[in-house]
């Protein structure tokens, strides 16, 4: 698990490139997690692992971030929860999840059988609850890191409420930091006054990495009923439409901090992922694109590898943050 | 089991009522597809769209998998231009279909719109024929009657404009048929697919009469395989505890006893 | 000009619907400007008027907002200034403009010959300069209102710098308010901590209306050169991709204030525009879509009219802010 | 003058070198199009894209307007599937083309890539034939030679792989030709369209020898009609004052004396 699975992952990659003596090194280290390649699945788009396990080789991924977990089971929003938009997708799932105990009992055994680092996306309805969930996972075997979801636009209490004011976010991160030894990865909202300031506060408050962007708060209206299409009114926009926004934010955040940045937002191919890496992300996550093509993340790995090789680098790390501007 | 398969279009024709039919060469999916299941189709030319489109399986035989669709939006308007030889990525078969192994039942199908497609496939797999109600706006909307008739089904048609069959909604035809039955006649086992309103009515009728009903629901879908939690329907378990079920995995076909609808919808259903 | 042109505009519309006795009233009043219909062209996408005059009937528009004007001629950014993105467009023109004197001398006579209200989009490199430009236009005949561009992401000094801190924006609006009698329409950025708070501060500071959204700061990277595609690095994202973001912000802003809201962002057809009106916008602007189809705005007018009629309303005003949520 | 015209595709064929040719029925635009001007094309199937695509006019005759294009990206890959009868919205003719009314000149055209299209159209309109240099990677990339030959032009070809004509860049062939000319020979008037690097070289050569050169530039375009200020090129006026000119309206063809390039680009051009 986590770091432990790395060696085998590396082995596989070597095999993949068996007929090529100079396969570049794709391994990266993010928040102390050694990932065999910089490509993970984004929280909320790959369930808890088993859902896609028959369609893609989970072991070939850099990491997997499971859907946001609360202390207790959570129902989420009524349907409709999803609507397509130009170049994107609007969702308001509302963080439905089985709660931490059921997640640990039902899904962790499955996840532990894989050699891919598991990042657990967690949230709370209060600061204290964030701490409680974090503390619970501290005891659980096979978890590589916790991603603190302080940026979900789709719930009334919790989530983004803690992720728009940098002081509150700082306080939350410090509180959670005290409750767990696991690496902490706060996940940032795109709707911030200053992403650089926010990233720095996360860093100073004890974050081991940051991930961004979460979905962009948005709305689609049905003009016949004159109601929002989504039951929740507002949802979060994801997919290719938001990619240029995400690249800009990742670039600004990565310049501001020393801790690694995990970039995401609209990645659908290697070229897209490379934009993020060049902008300064140490790793990337594929979300919405998995729905269209479950194999996206693995294709992204291959395409990154081909690029790194073609550009004559020995390691993918050599391209991180190389934007000339 | 489910597969992702690159499927060649081998036939693409008009079907009637504005619907079209595509036959794919999809041996893997065709081999295991069951009635009520669906395929999640990636439309290759929609380069910028974020999602696949779900379609019920109309037939599977040998290597061939058929769907029936109506051009209604961006995706289906592109599909309309598919030509023989085009390759589409199909993910399927997905979801839980209709039960086909229930012995000694008296099957009654109720179809609206594209709902007739999975029910026609179902009829092919059921042991004995029964009664099928097919509804639509006008004569041209009534599809697949020969599919059922050929299998010995009693086909009953309802059109809103009365241009063929009984005039009115398919639920009205169904209700009239129910009312005309001899007391003590064998309880029907209902299979249905169609608009949401039809599902409300049939849930209410099944509950009222204590019938078994299998209803297929239509929800906007993201992943189609249970990961995104987009496609939910409120259901209750045997203990009456409610939760959200995913139509793409726990459904699209549900036992009507499990379905939790808004009180207002059920009330409306009880009076029409 | 401005209000003056209204009667004729109305007349035309009536004629347009000559064979229909119950043409709905499309006229709206925004910031004291009577517009014959609620559809305008967005600043920066229609030049100064003459550019599109041979392709579309400027007199049939609700209003026209000209490209951002400074006190002196301004060069803008080097090329490339534009790149297409999924469902959208990224631009960093950098507010190139001929300066207020040349604009007044060269373009106002042309604009005055039309009976469509002219909204002049203005900016400054300092608060004082905003005031100076506003004061200059106070004397100019044929101007219906000033749109204060405090949200352009594409210039180093001025623009968005005044549009991210609500206190600074409030001070700026108050300052400009003192220098002109013209209606003032601050144009808001989508990247604000709280659009509602910002809108309220604009209202309290003397704004007669607000317009939103301006483009969303974004970046596209050329992975071969490892440079941003745009010379300016960051550009502003516009077009259909941002529409759901814009609808959400317009809805939140309109709920927060009593002054009218002008909505824009990705409008390409009547349905899109109606989303904004239902969300609470009194008028809308068409920007990027004009590039694809110069006739977009006029088609939007027709499609709004058809909807208002079909829904049985006498006036378009009856649908403004009717979102049920 | 310029028009927006719904134009039917009447011919769509391969052209060679990966290029394709479309003939549109566009009587309005065809009647007034001049060499060096372009049309801004809306590709109907690109529902989600934000922009039209600019293409030089290759020919206009009667009602027919032709463009030549290479499938390189999303838009052109869709165009590749255009069939006779498809209707495209064309905005044009746009921009300032090549001057065709300069009497007594000795025209020399230099073409790279699609640049040969507007130059071939130009050759048809010029009074007298001259010399044309056509460059490309390999033999198949060399297009339109018969267009020029048929009009009596001296056609000179350069390919990078030497598979036809001189081996090397088109600029090298041009330079060799210049070097071989008798002293005092008539000054050529240069017309060129092709990659940016070619423009740097020709600007430098024209300046060095004091020749007149008309260069057509390629820039990403938004509106295509002067409104968005996206497509700019740095130019200087007669007094040496610099400003941004819009390639879609002041260009795409510029007098090389007006063009302001980066010093580094010009320096590189002077040495190769
Ligand atoms: C389980 C299931 C089975 C279906 N079987 C059939 C069938 O056999 N034949 C048929 O014609 N149609 C069927 N549908 C409906 C079909 O999926 C939609 O008509 C189709 O997705 C419309 O896509 P579009 O791009 O043309 O429309 P658009 O309106 O442009 O689509 C935009 C988005 O909304 C979604 N969407 C639009 N309409 C529906 C809808 N009715 N249900 C779910 N999502 C929708 C699309 O998938 C897409 O994500 C089925 C739907 C489900 C959920
Ligand atoms: C004045 C002018 C005349 C042209 N004439 C021709 C011609 O006759 N034949 C031909 O094959 N090509 C020509 N081009 C280039 C042609 O416009 C592009 O190849 C085409 O836009 C590519 O579109 P796409 O959607 O396939 O590529 P994509 O890369 O998917 O396009 C994305 C965006 O970038 C723009 N873009 C991409 N490449 C270019 C380019 N080289 N120049 C300008 N914009 C670009 C597109 O217009 C679009 O907005 C011309 C360009 C200009 C400016
Ligand atoms: C259906 C859906 C559910 C999501 N659920 C979560 C979640 O539970 N926690 C979280 O932090 N992010 C969640 N996200 C956000 C994604 O992890 C990711 O940040 C976002 O989708 C941007 O990436 P993309 O454009 O590649 O999808 C969700 C996104 C989608 C589309
Ligand atoms: C090329 C371009 C130039 C623009 N210039 C300006 C400007 O000068 N001033 C301004 O306030 N907004 C400017 N905008 C923003 C538009 O007015 C509008 O707010 C934005 O494009 C969103 O609308 P749309 O998606 O319909 O284009 C510009 C937009 C584009 C695409
Ligand atoms: S569509 Fe994703 S869970 Fe059903
Ligand atoms: S493309 Fe808009 S000004 Fe040239």
PDB file of N, CA and C in Angstrom, chain A residues 44-48 50-55 67 75-89 93 96-97 239-240 288-289 291-295 299, chain B residues 1-4 40-43 46-53 74 89 91 219-234 242-246 262:
ATOM      1  N   UNK A  44     -14.434  11.410  -6.168  1.00  0.00           N
ATOM      2  CA  UNK A  44     -15.829  11.570  -6.571  1.00  0.00           C
ATOM      3  C   UNK A  44     -16.105  11.081  -7.982  1.00  0.00           C
ATOM      4  N   UNK A  45     -15.046  10.765  -8.725  1.00  0.00           N
ATOM      5  CA  UNK A  45     -15.254  10.331 -10.105  1.00  0.00           C
ATOM      6  C   UNK A  45     -14.873   8.870 -10.305  1.00  0.00           C
ATOM      7  N   UNK A  46     -14.416   8.223  -9.235  1.00  0.00           N
ATOM      8  CA  UNK A  46     -14.013   6.823  -9.365  1.00  0.00           C
ATOM      9  C   UNK A  46     -14.562   5.999  -8.200  1.00  0.00           C
ATOM     10  N   UNK A  47     -15.582   6.528  -7.530  1.00  0.00           N
ATOM     11  CA  UNK A  47     -16.203   5.805  -6.432  1.00  0.00           C
ATOM     12  C   UNK A  47     -15.187   5.491  -5.346  1.00  0.00           C
ATOM     13  N   UNK A  48     -15.183   4.208  -4.919  1.00  0.00           N
ATOM     14  CA  UNK A  48     -14.247   3.791  -3.870  1.00  0.00           C
ATOM     15  C   UNK A  48     -13.262   2.765  -4.408  1.00  0.00           C
ATOM     16  N   UNK A  50     -13.730  -0.218  -6.445  1.00  0.00           N
ATOM     17  CA  UNK A  50     -14.247  -1.398  -7.137  1.00  0.00           C
ATOM     18  C   UNK A  50     -15.040  -1.055  -8.396  1.00  0.00           C
ATOM     19  N   UNK A  51     -15.667   0.112  -8.391  1.00  0.00           N
ATOM     20  CA  UNK A  51     -16.546   0.454  -9.505  1.00  0.00           C
ATOM     21  C   UNK A  51     -15.852   0.340 -10.858  1.00  0.00           C
ATOM     22  N   UNK A  52     -14.615   0.798 -10.943  1.00  0.00           N
ATOM     23  CA  UNK A  52     -13.907   0.772 -12.224  1.00  0.00           C
ATOM     24  C   UNK A  52     -12.924  -0.389 -12.339  1.00  0.00           C
ATOM     25  N   UNK A  53     -12.857  -1.224 -11.291  1.00  0.00           N
ATOM     26  CA  UNK A  53     -11.765  -2.206 -11.229  1.00  0.00           C
ATOM     27  C   UNK A  53     -11.802  -3.221 -12.366  1.00  0.00           C
ATOM     28  N   UNK A  54     -12.973  -3.507 -12.915  1.00  0.00           N
ATOM     29  CA  UNK A  54     -12.997  -4.463 -14.020  1.00  0.00           C
ATOM     30  C   UNK A  54     -12.711  -3.794 -15.364  1.00  0.00           C
ATOM     31  N   UNK A  55     -12.702  -2.469 -15.395  1.00  0.00           N
ATOM     32  CA  UNK A  55     -12.471  -1.779 -16.666  1.00  0.00           C
ATOM     33  C   UNK A  55     -11.051  -1.258 -16.801  1.00  0.00           C
ATOM     34  N   UNK A  67     -14.073   8.968  -3.040  1.00  0.00           N
ATOM     35  CA  UNK A  67     -15.144   9.954  -2.846  1.00  0.00           C
ATOM     36  C   UNK A  67     -15.164  10.459  -1.405  1.00  0.00           C
ATOM     37  N   UNK A  75     -26.520  11.392   2.905  1.00  0.00           N
ATOM     38  CA  UNK A  75     -27.442  11.105   1.807  1.00  0.00           C
ATOM     39  C   UNK A  75     -27.197  11.885   0.528  1.00  0.00           C
ATOM     40  N   UNK A  76     -26.635  13.051   0.675  1.00  0.00           N
ATOM     41  CA  UNK A  76     -26.447  13.863  -0.527  1.00  0.00           C
ATOM     42  C   UNK A  76     -27.740  14.510  -0.976  1.00  0.00           C
ATOM     43  N   UNK A  77     -27.731  15.038  -2.181  1.00  0.00           N
ATOM     44  CA  UNK A  77     -28.864  15.791  -2.705  1.00  0.00           C
ATOM     45  C   UNK A  77     -29.828  14.912  -3.477  1.00  0.00           C
ATOM     46  N   UNK A  78     -31.098  15.346  -3.563  1.00  0.00           N
ATOM     47  CA  UNK A  78     -32.042  14.649  -4.442  1.00  0.00           C
ATOM     48  C   UNK A  78     -31.613  14.769  -5.912  1.00  0.00           C
ATOM     49  N   UNK A  79     -32.130  13.882  -6.745  1.00  0.00           N
ATOM     50  CA  UNK A  79     -31.913  13.987  -8.196  1.00  0.00           C
ATOM     51  C   UNK A  79     -32.779  15.136  -8.723  1.00  0.00           C
ATOM     52  N   UNK A  80     -32.492  15.729  -9.877  1.00  0.00           N
ATOM     53  CA  UNK A  80     -31.300  15.489 -10.698  1.00  0.00           C
ATOM     54  C   UNK A  80     -30.033  16.062 -10.065  1.00  0.00           C
ATOM     55  N   UNK A  81     -28.992  15.309 -10.240  1.00  0.00           N
ATOM     56  CA  UNK A  81     -27.708  15.687  -9.661  1.00  0.00           C
ATOM     57  C   UNK A  81     -26.677  16.056 -10.718  1.00  0.00           C
ATOM     58  N   UNK A  82     -27.058  16.004 -11.966  1.00  0.00           N
ATOM     59  CA  UNK A  82     -26.040  16.142 -13.025  1.00  0.00           C
ATOM     60  C   UNK A  82     -26.667  16.697 -14.288  1.00  0.00           C
ATOM     61  N   UNK A  83     -25.940  17.579 -14.943  1.00  0.00           N
ATOM     62  CA  UNK A  83     -26.381  18.057 -16.255  1.00  0.00           C
ATOM     63  C   UNK A  83     -25.144  18.417 -17.077  1.00  0.00           C
ATOM     64  N   UNK A  84     -25.189  18.077 -18.339  1.00  0.00           N
ATOM     65  CA  UNK A  84     -24.070  18.397 -19.220  1.00  0.00           C
ATOM     66  C   UNK A  84     -24.136  19.867 -19.621  1.00  0.00           C
ATOM     67  N   UNK A  85     -22.982  20.487 -19.800  1.00  0.00           N
ATOM     68  CA  UNK A  85     -22.912  21.884 -20.232  1.00  0.00           C
ATOM     69  C   UNK A  85     -21.880  21.970 -21.359  1.00  0.00           C
ATOM     70  N   UNK A  86     -21.769  23.119 -22.042  1.00  0.00           N
ATOM     71  CA  UNK A  86     -20.820  23.168 -23.158  1.00  0.00           C
ATOM     72  C   UNK A  86     -19.382  22.873 -22.689  1.00  0.00           C
ATOM     73  N   UNK A  87     -18.846  21.774 -23.161  1.00  0.00           N
ATOM     74  CA  UNK A  87     -17.481  21.385 -22.786  1.00  0.00           C
ATOM     75  C   UNK A  87     -17.330  20.923 -21.364  1.00  0.00           C
ATOM     76  N   UNK A  88     -18.424  20.733 -20.667  1.00  0.00           N
ATOM     77  CA  UNK A  88     -18.295  20.365 -19.257  1.00  0.00           C
ATOM     78  C   UNK A  88     -19.493  19.653 -18.686  1.00  0.00           C
ATOM     79  N   UNK A  89     -19.506  19.610 -17.389  1.00  0.00           N
ATOM     80  CA  UNK A  89     -20.457  18.821 -16.636  1.00  0.00           C
ATOM     81  C   UNK A  89     -20.736  19.560 -15.347  1.00  0.00           C
ATOM     82  N   UNK A  93     -23.837  16.256  -6.472  1.00  0.00           N
ATOM     83  CA  UNK A  93     -24.082  14.997  -5.793  1.00  0.00           C
ATOM     84  C   UNK A  93     -24.388  15.277  -4.316  1.00  0.00           C
ATOM     85  N   UNK A  96     -22.771  12.468  -1.140  1.00  0.00           N
ATOM     86  CA  UNK A  96     -23.317  11.198  -0.645  1.00  0.00           C
ATOM     87  C   UNK A  96     -22.173  10.228  -0.360  1.00  0.00           C
ATOM     88  N   UNK A  97     -22.205   9.596   0.811  1.00  0.00           N
ATOM     89  CA  UNK A  97     -21.175   8.601   1.131  1.00  0.00           C
ATOM     90  C   UNK A  97     -21.648   7.732   2.289  1.00  0.00           C
ATOM     91  N   UNK A 239     -14.678  19.323 -16.031  1.00  0.00           N
ATOM     92  CA  UNK A 239     -14.479  18.924 -17.421  1.00  0.00           C
ATOM     93  C   UNK A 239     -13.658  19.938 -18.206  1.00  0.00           C
ATOM     94  N   UNK A 240     -13.446  19.642 -19.515  1.00  0.00           N
ATOM     95  CA  UNK A 240     -12.567  20.469 -20.342  1.00  0.00           C
ATOM     96  C   UNK A 240     -12.850  21.968 -20.277  1.00  0.00           C
ATOM     97  N   UNK A 288     -13.679  14.005 -14.558  1.00  0.00           N
ATOM     98  CA  UNK A 288     -14.787  13.872 -15.493  1.00  0.00           C
ATOM     99  C   UNK A 288     -14.462  13.032 -16.732  1.00  0.00           C
ATOM    100  N   UNK A 289     -13.243  13.139 -17.236  1.00  0.00           N
ATOM    101  CA  UNK A 289     -12.893  12.443 -18.476  1.00  0.00           C
ATOM    102  C   UNK A 289     -13.002  10.930 -18.333  1.00  0.00           C
ATOM    103  N   UNK A 291     -15.427   9.365 -17.158  1.00  0.00           N
ATOM    104  CA  UNK A 291     -16.797   8.955 -17.506  1.00  0.00           C
ATOM    105  C   UNK A 291     -16.897   8.649 -18.994  1.00  0.00           C
ATOM    106  N   UNK A 292     -16.259   9.474 -19.806  1.00  0.00           N
ATOM    107  CA  UNK A 292     -16.330   9.290 -21.251  1.00  0.00           C
ATOM    108  C   UNK A 292     -15.468   8.101 -21.647  1.00  0.00           C
ATOM    109  N   UNK A 293     -14.290   8.036 -21.091  1.00  0.00           N
ATOM    110  CA  UNK A 293     -13.375   6.943 -21.401  1.00  0.00           C
ATOM    111  C   UNK A 293     -12.699   6.482 -20.115  1.00  0.00           C
ATOM    112  N   UNK A 294     -13.132   5.358 -19.578  1.00  0.00           N
ATOM    113  CA  UNK A 294     -12.552   4.868 -18.316  1.00  0.00           C
ATOM    114  C   UNK A 294     -11.037   4.727 -18.391  1.00  0.00           C
ATOM    115  N   UNK A 295     -10.510   4.533 -19.587  1.00  0.00           N
ATOM    116  CA  UNK A 295      -9.075   4.347 -19.737  1.00  0.00           C
ATOM    117  C   UNK A 295      -8.285   5.646 -19.796  1.00  0.00           C
ATOM    118  N   UNK A 299      -4.146   6.173 -20.313  1.00  0.00           N
ATOM    119  CA  UNK A 299      -3.681   6.767 -21.570  1.00  0.00           C
ATOM    120  C   UNK A 299      -2.836   8.009 -21.276  1.00  0.00           C
TER     121      UNK A 299
ATOM    122  N   UNK B   1     -21.053  -8.906 -15.393  1.00  0.00           N
ATOM    123  CA  UNK B   1     -19.892  -8.551 -16.215  1.00  0.00           C
ATOM    124  C   UNK B   1     -20.235  -7.451 -17.203  1.00  0.00           C
ATOM    125  N   UNK B   2     -19.243  -6.672 -17.502  1.00  0.00           N
ATOM    126  CA  UNK B   2     -19.460  -5.607 -18.490  1.00  0.00           C
ATOM    127  C   UNK B   2     -18.151  -5.352 -19.217  1.00  0.00           C
ATOM    128  N   UNK B   3     -18.297  -4.834 -20.420  1.00  0.00           N
ATOM    129  CA  UNK B   3     -17.137  -4.653 -21.289  1.00  0.00           C
ATOM    130  C   UNK B   3     -17.147  -3.284 -21.914  1.00  0.00           C
ATOM    131  N   UNK B   4     -15.975  -2.849 -22.346  1.00  0.00           N
ATOM    132  CA  UNK B   4     -15.911  -1.696 -23.210  1.00  0.00           C
ATOM    133  C   UNK B   4     -15.497  -2.239 -24.559  1.00  0.00           C
ATOM    134  N   UNK B  40     -23.859   2.213 -22.645  1.00  0.00           N
ATOM    135  CA  UNK B  40     -23.482   3.623 -22.520  1.00  0.00           C
ATOM    136  C   UNK B  40     -22.581   3.897 -23.715  1.00  0.00           C
ATOM    137  N   UNK B  41     -23.071   4.766 -24.597  1.00  0.00           N
ATOM    138  CA  UNK B  41     -22.429   4.920 -25.907  1.00  0.00           C
ATOM    139  C   UNK B  41     -21.642   6.216 -25.996  1.00  0.00           C
ATOM    140  N   UNK B  42     -20.416   6.091 -26.457  1.00  0.00           N
ATOM    141  CA  UNK B  42     -19.611   7.273 -26.730  1.00  0.00           C
ATOM    142  C   UNK B  42     -19.788   7.649 -28.182  1.00  0.00           C
ATOM    143  N   UNK B  43     -20.241   8.860 -28.416  1.00  0.00           N
ATOM    144  CA  UNK B  43     -20.482   9.295 -29.786  1.00  0.00           C
ATOM    145  C   UNK B  43     -19.203   9.969 -30.265  1.00  0.00           C
ATOM    146  N   UNK B  46     -18.549  13.798 -30.918  1.00  0.00           N
ATOM    147  CA  UNK B  46     -18.786  14.780 -29.855  1.00  0.00           C
ATOM    148  C   UNK B  46     -17.494  14.998 -29.075  1.00  0.00           C
ATOM    149  N   UNK B  47     -16.551  15.651 -29.721  1.00  0.00           N
ATOM    150  CA  UNK B  47     -15.229  15.722 -29.103  1.00  0.00           C
ATOM    151  C   UNK B  47     -15.246  16.510 -27.801  1.00  0.00           C
ATOM    152  N   UNK B  48     -16.111  17.493 -27.713  1.00  0.00           N
ATOM    153  CA  UNK B  48     -16.069  18.366 -26.545  1.00  0.00           C
ATOM    154  C   UNK B  48     -17.091  17.999 -25.476  1.00  0.00           C
ATOM    155  N   UNK B  49     -17.953  17.054 -25.741  1.00  0.00           N
ATOM    156  CA  UNK B  49     -18.964  16.716 -24.742  1.00  0.00           C
ATOM    157  C   UNK B  49     -18.303  15.910 -23.635  1.00  0.00           C
ATOM    158  N   UNK B  50     -18.890  15.928 -22.484  1.00  0.00           N
ATOM    159  CA  UNK B  50     -18.273  15.278 -21.336  1.00  0.00           C
ATOM    160  C   UNK B  50     -18.784  13.866 -21.096  1.00  0.00           C
ATOM    161  N   UNK B  51     -19.898  13.514 -21.701  1.00  0.00           N
ATOM    162  CA  UNK B  51     -20.547  12.273 -21.290  1.00  0.00           C
ATOM    163  C   UNK B  51     -20.911  11.338 -22.440  1.00  0.00           C
ATOM    164  N   UNK B  52     -20.980  10.045 -22.104  1.00  0.00           N
ATOM    165  CA  UNK B  52     -21.607   9.064 -22.973  1.00  0.00           C
ATOM    166  C   UNK B  52     -23.129   9.216 -22.900  1.00  0.00           C
ATOM    167  N   UNK B  53     -23.832   8.507 -23.766  1.00  0.00           N
ATOM    168  CA  UNK B  53     -25.302   8.523 -23.754  1.00  0.00           C
ATOM    169  C   UNK B  53     -25.820   7.112 -23.519  1.00  0.00           C
ATOM    170  N   UNK B  74     -28.115  17.122 -28.887  1.00  0.00           N
ATOM    171  CA  UNK B  74     -26.815  17.189 -29.567  1.00  0.00           C
ATOM    172  C   UNK B  74     -26.286  15.818 -29.940  1.00  0.00           C
ATOM    173  N   UNK B  89     -17.695   3.476 -29.318  1.00  0.00           N
ATOM    174  CA  UNK B  89     -17.307   2.754 -28.118  1.00  0.00           C
ATOM    175  C   UNK B  89     -18.557   2.493 -27.281  1.00  0.00           C
ATOM    176  N   UNK B  91     -20.115   0.748 -23.770  1.00  0.00           N
ATOM    177  CA  UNK B  91     -19.811   0.242 -22.444  1.00  0.00           C
ATOM    178  C   UNK B  91     -21.080  -0.497 -22.010  1.00  0.00           C
ATOM    179  N   UNK B 219     -32.692   8.101 -15.998  1.00  0.00           N
ATOM    180  CA  UNK B 219     -32.054   9.210 -15.270  1.00  0.00           C
ATOM    181  C   UNK B 219     -30.837   9.707 -16.034  1.00  0.00           C
ATOM    182  N   UNK B 220     -30.569  11.013 -15.949  1.00  0.00           N
ATOM    183  CA  UNK B 220     -29.307  11.487 -16.514  1.00  0.00           C
ATOM    184  C   UNK B 220     -28.151  10.719 -15.892  1.00  0.00           C
ATOM    185  N   UNK B 221     -27.237  10.248 -16.698  1.00  0.00           N
ATOM    186  CA  UNK B 221     -26.150   9.429 -16.187  1.00  0.00           C
ATOM    187  C   UNK B 221     -24.784  10.027 -16.476  1.00  0.00           C
ATOM    188  N   UNK B 222     -23.906   9.879 -15.513  1.00  0.00           N
ATOM    189  CA  UNK B 222     -22.514  10.285 -15.701  1.00  0.00           C
ATOM    190  C   UNK B 222     -21.731   9.066 -16.136  1.00  0.00           C
ATOM    191  N   UNK B 223     -21.236   8.323 -15.147  1.00  0.00           N
ATOM    192  CA  UNK B 223     -20.348   7.204 -15.442  1.00  0.00           C
ATOM    193  C   UNK B 223     -21.078   6.004 -16.029  1.00  0.00           C
ATOM    194  N   UNK B 224     -22.317   5.741 -15.580  1.00  0.00           N
ATOM    195  CA  UNK B 224     -23.051   4.567 -16.033  1.00  0.00           C
ATOM    196  C   UNK B 224     -22.647   3.286 -15.329  1.00  0.00           C
ATOM    197  N   UNK B 225     -21.687   3.379 -14.411  1.00  0.00           N
ATOM    198  CA  UNK B 225     -21.205   2.138 -13.801  1.00  0.00           C
ATOM    199  C   UNK B 225     -21.153   2.207 -12.270  1.00  0.00           C
ATOM    200  N   UNK B 226     -21.819   3.210 -11.698  1.00  0.00           N
ATOM    201  CA  UNK B 226     -21.940   3.211 -10.244  1.00  0.00           C
ATOM    202  C   UNK B 226     -20.960   4.081  -9.491  1.00  0.00           C
ATOM    203  N   UNK B 227     -20.106   4.801 -10.198  1.00  0.00           N
ATOM    204  CA  UNK B 227     -19.055   5.543  -9.500  1.00  0.00           C
ATOM    205  C   UNK B 227     -19.423   6.972  -9.136  1.00  0.00           C
ATOM    206  N   UNK B 228     -20.284   7.616  -9.916  1.00  0.00           N
ATOM    207  CA  UNK B 228     -20.454   9.064  -9.725  1.00  0.00           C
ATOM    208  C   UNK B 228     -21.666   9.439  -8.885  1.00  0.00           C
ATOM    209  N   UNK B 229     -22.558   8.522  -8.675  1.00  0.00           N
ATOM    210  CA  UNK B 229     -23.752   8.746  -7.843  1.00  0.00           C
ATOM    211  C   UNK B 229     -24.684   9.805  -8.419  1.00  0.00           C
ATOM    212  N   UNK B 230     -24.696   9.937  -9.735  1.00  0.00           N
ATOM    213  CA  UNK B 230     -25.530  10.962 -10.362  1.00  0.00           C
ATOM    214  C   UNK B 230     -26.970  10.498 -10.553  1.00  0.00           C
ATOM    215  N   UNK B 231     -27.146   9.226 -10.795  1.00  0.00           N
ATOM    216  CA  UNK B 231     -28.380   8.712 -11.393  1.00  0.00           C
ATOM    217  C   UNK B 231     -29.350   8.150 -10.356  1.00  0.00           C
ATOM    218  N   UNK B 232     -29.472   8.795  -9.226  1.00  0.00           N
ATOM    219  CA  UNK B 232     -30.138   8.133  -8.103  1.00  0.00           C
ATOM    220  C   UNK B 232     -31.669   8.200  -8.107  1.00  0.00           C
ATOM    221  N   UNK B 233     -32.219   7.201  -7.498  1.00  0.00           N
ATOM    222  CA  UNK B 233     -33.665   7.097  -7.268  1.00  0.00           C
ATOM    223  C   UNK B 233     -33.853   6.711  -5.802  1.00  0.00           C
ATOM    224  N   UNK B 234     -34.830   7.343  -5.162  1.00  0.00           N
ATOM    225  CA  UNK B 234     -35.110   7.049  -3.767  1.00  0.00           C
ATOM    226  C   UNK B 234     -35.777   5.677  -3.676  1.00  0.00           C
ATOM    227  N   UNK B 242     -35.061   4.058   3.942  1.00  0.00           N
ATOM    228  CA  UNK B 242     -34.861   4.648   2.618  1.00  0.00           C
ATOM    229  C   UNK B 242     -33.390   4.955   2.332  1.00  0.00           C
ATOM    230  N   UNK B 243     -33.043   4.864   1.081  1.00  0.00           N
ATOM    231  CA  UNK B 243     -31.735   5.330   0.652  1.00  0.00           C
ATOM    232  C   UNK B 243     -31.786   5.617  -0.849  1.00  0.00           C
ATOM    233  N   UNK B 244     -30.691   6.177  -1.372  1.00  0.00           N
ATOM    234  CA  UNK B 244     -30.613   6.441  -2.801  1.00  0.00           C
ATOM    235  C   UNK B 244     -30.020   5.234  -3.499  1.00  0.00           C
ATOM    236  N   UNK B 245     -30.715   4.756  -4.504  1.00  0.00           N
ATOM    237  CA  UNK B 245     -30.150   3.674  -5.321  1.00  0.00           C
ATOM    238  C   UNK B 245     -29.701   4.266  -6.651  1.00  0.00           C
ATOM    239  N   UNK B 246     -28.648   3.699  -7.211  1.00  0.00           N
ATOM    240  CA  UNK B 246     -28.144   4.162  -8.505  1.00  0.00           C
ATOM    241  C   UNK B 246     -28.883   3.430  -9.615  1.00  0.00           C
ATOM    242  N   UNK B 262     -42.457  11.074  -4.737  1.00  0.00           N
ATOM    243  CA  UNK B 262     -43.050  12.214  -4.038  1.00  0.00           C
ATOM    244  C   UNK B 262     -44.534  11.920  -3.801  1.00  0.00           C
TER     245      UNK B 262
END
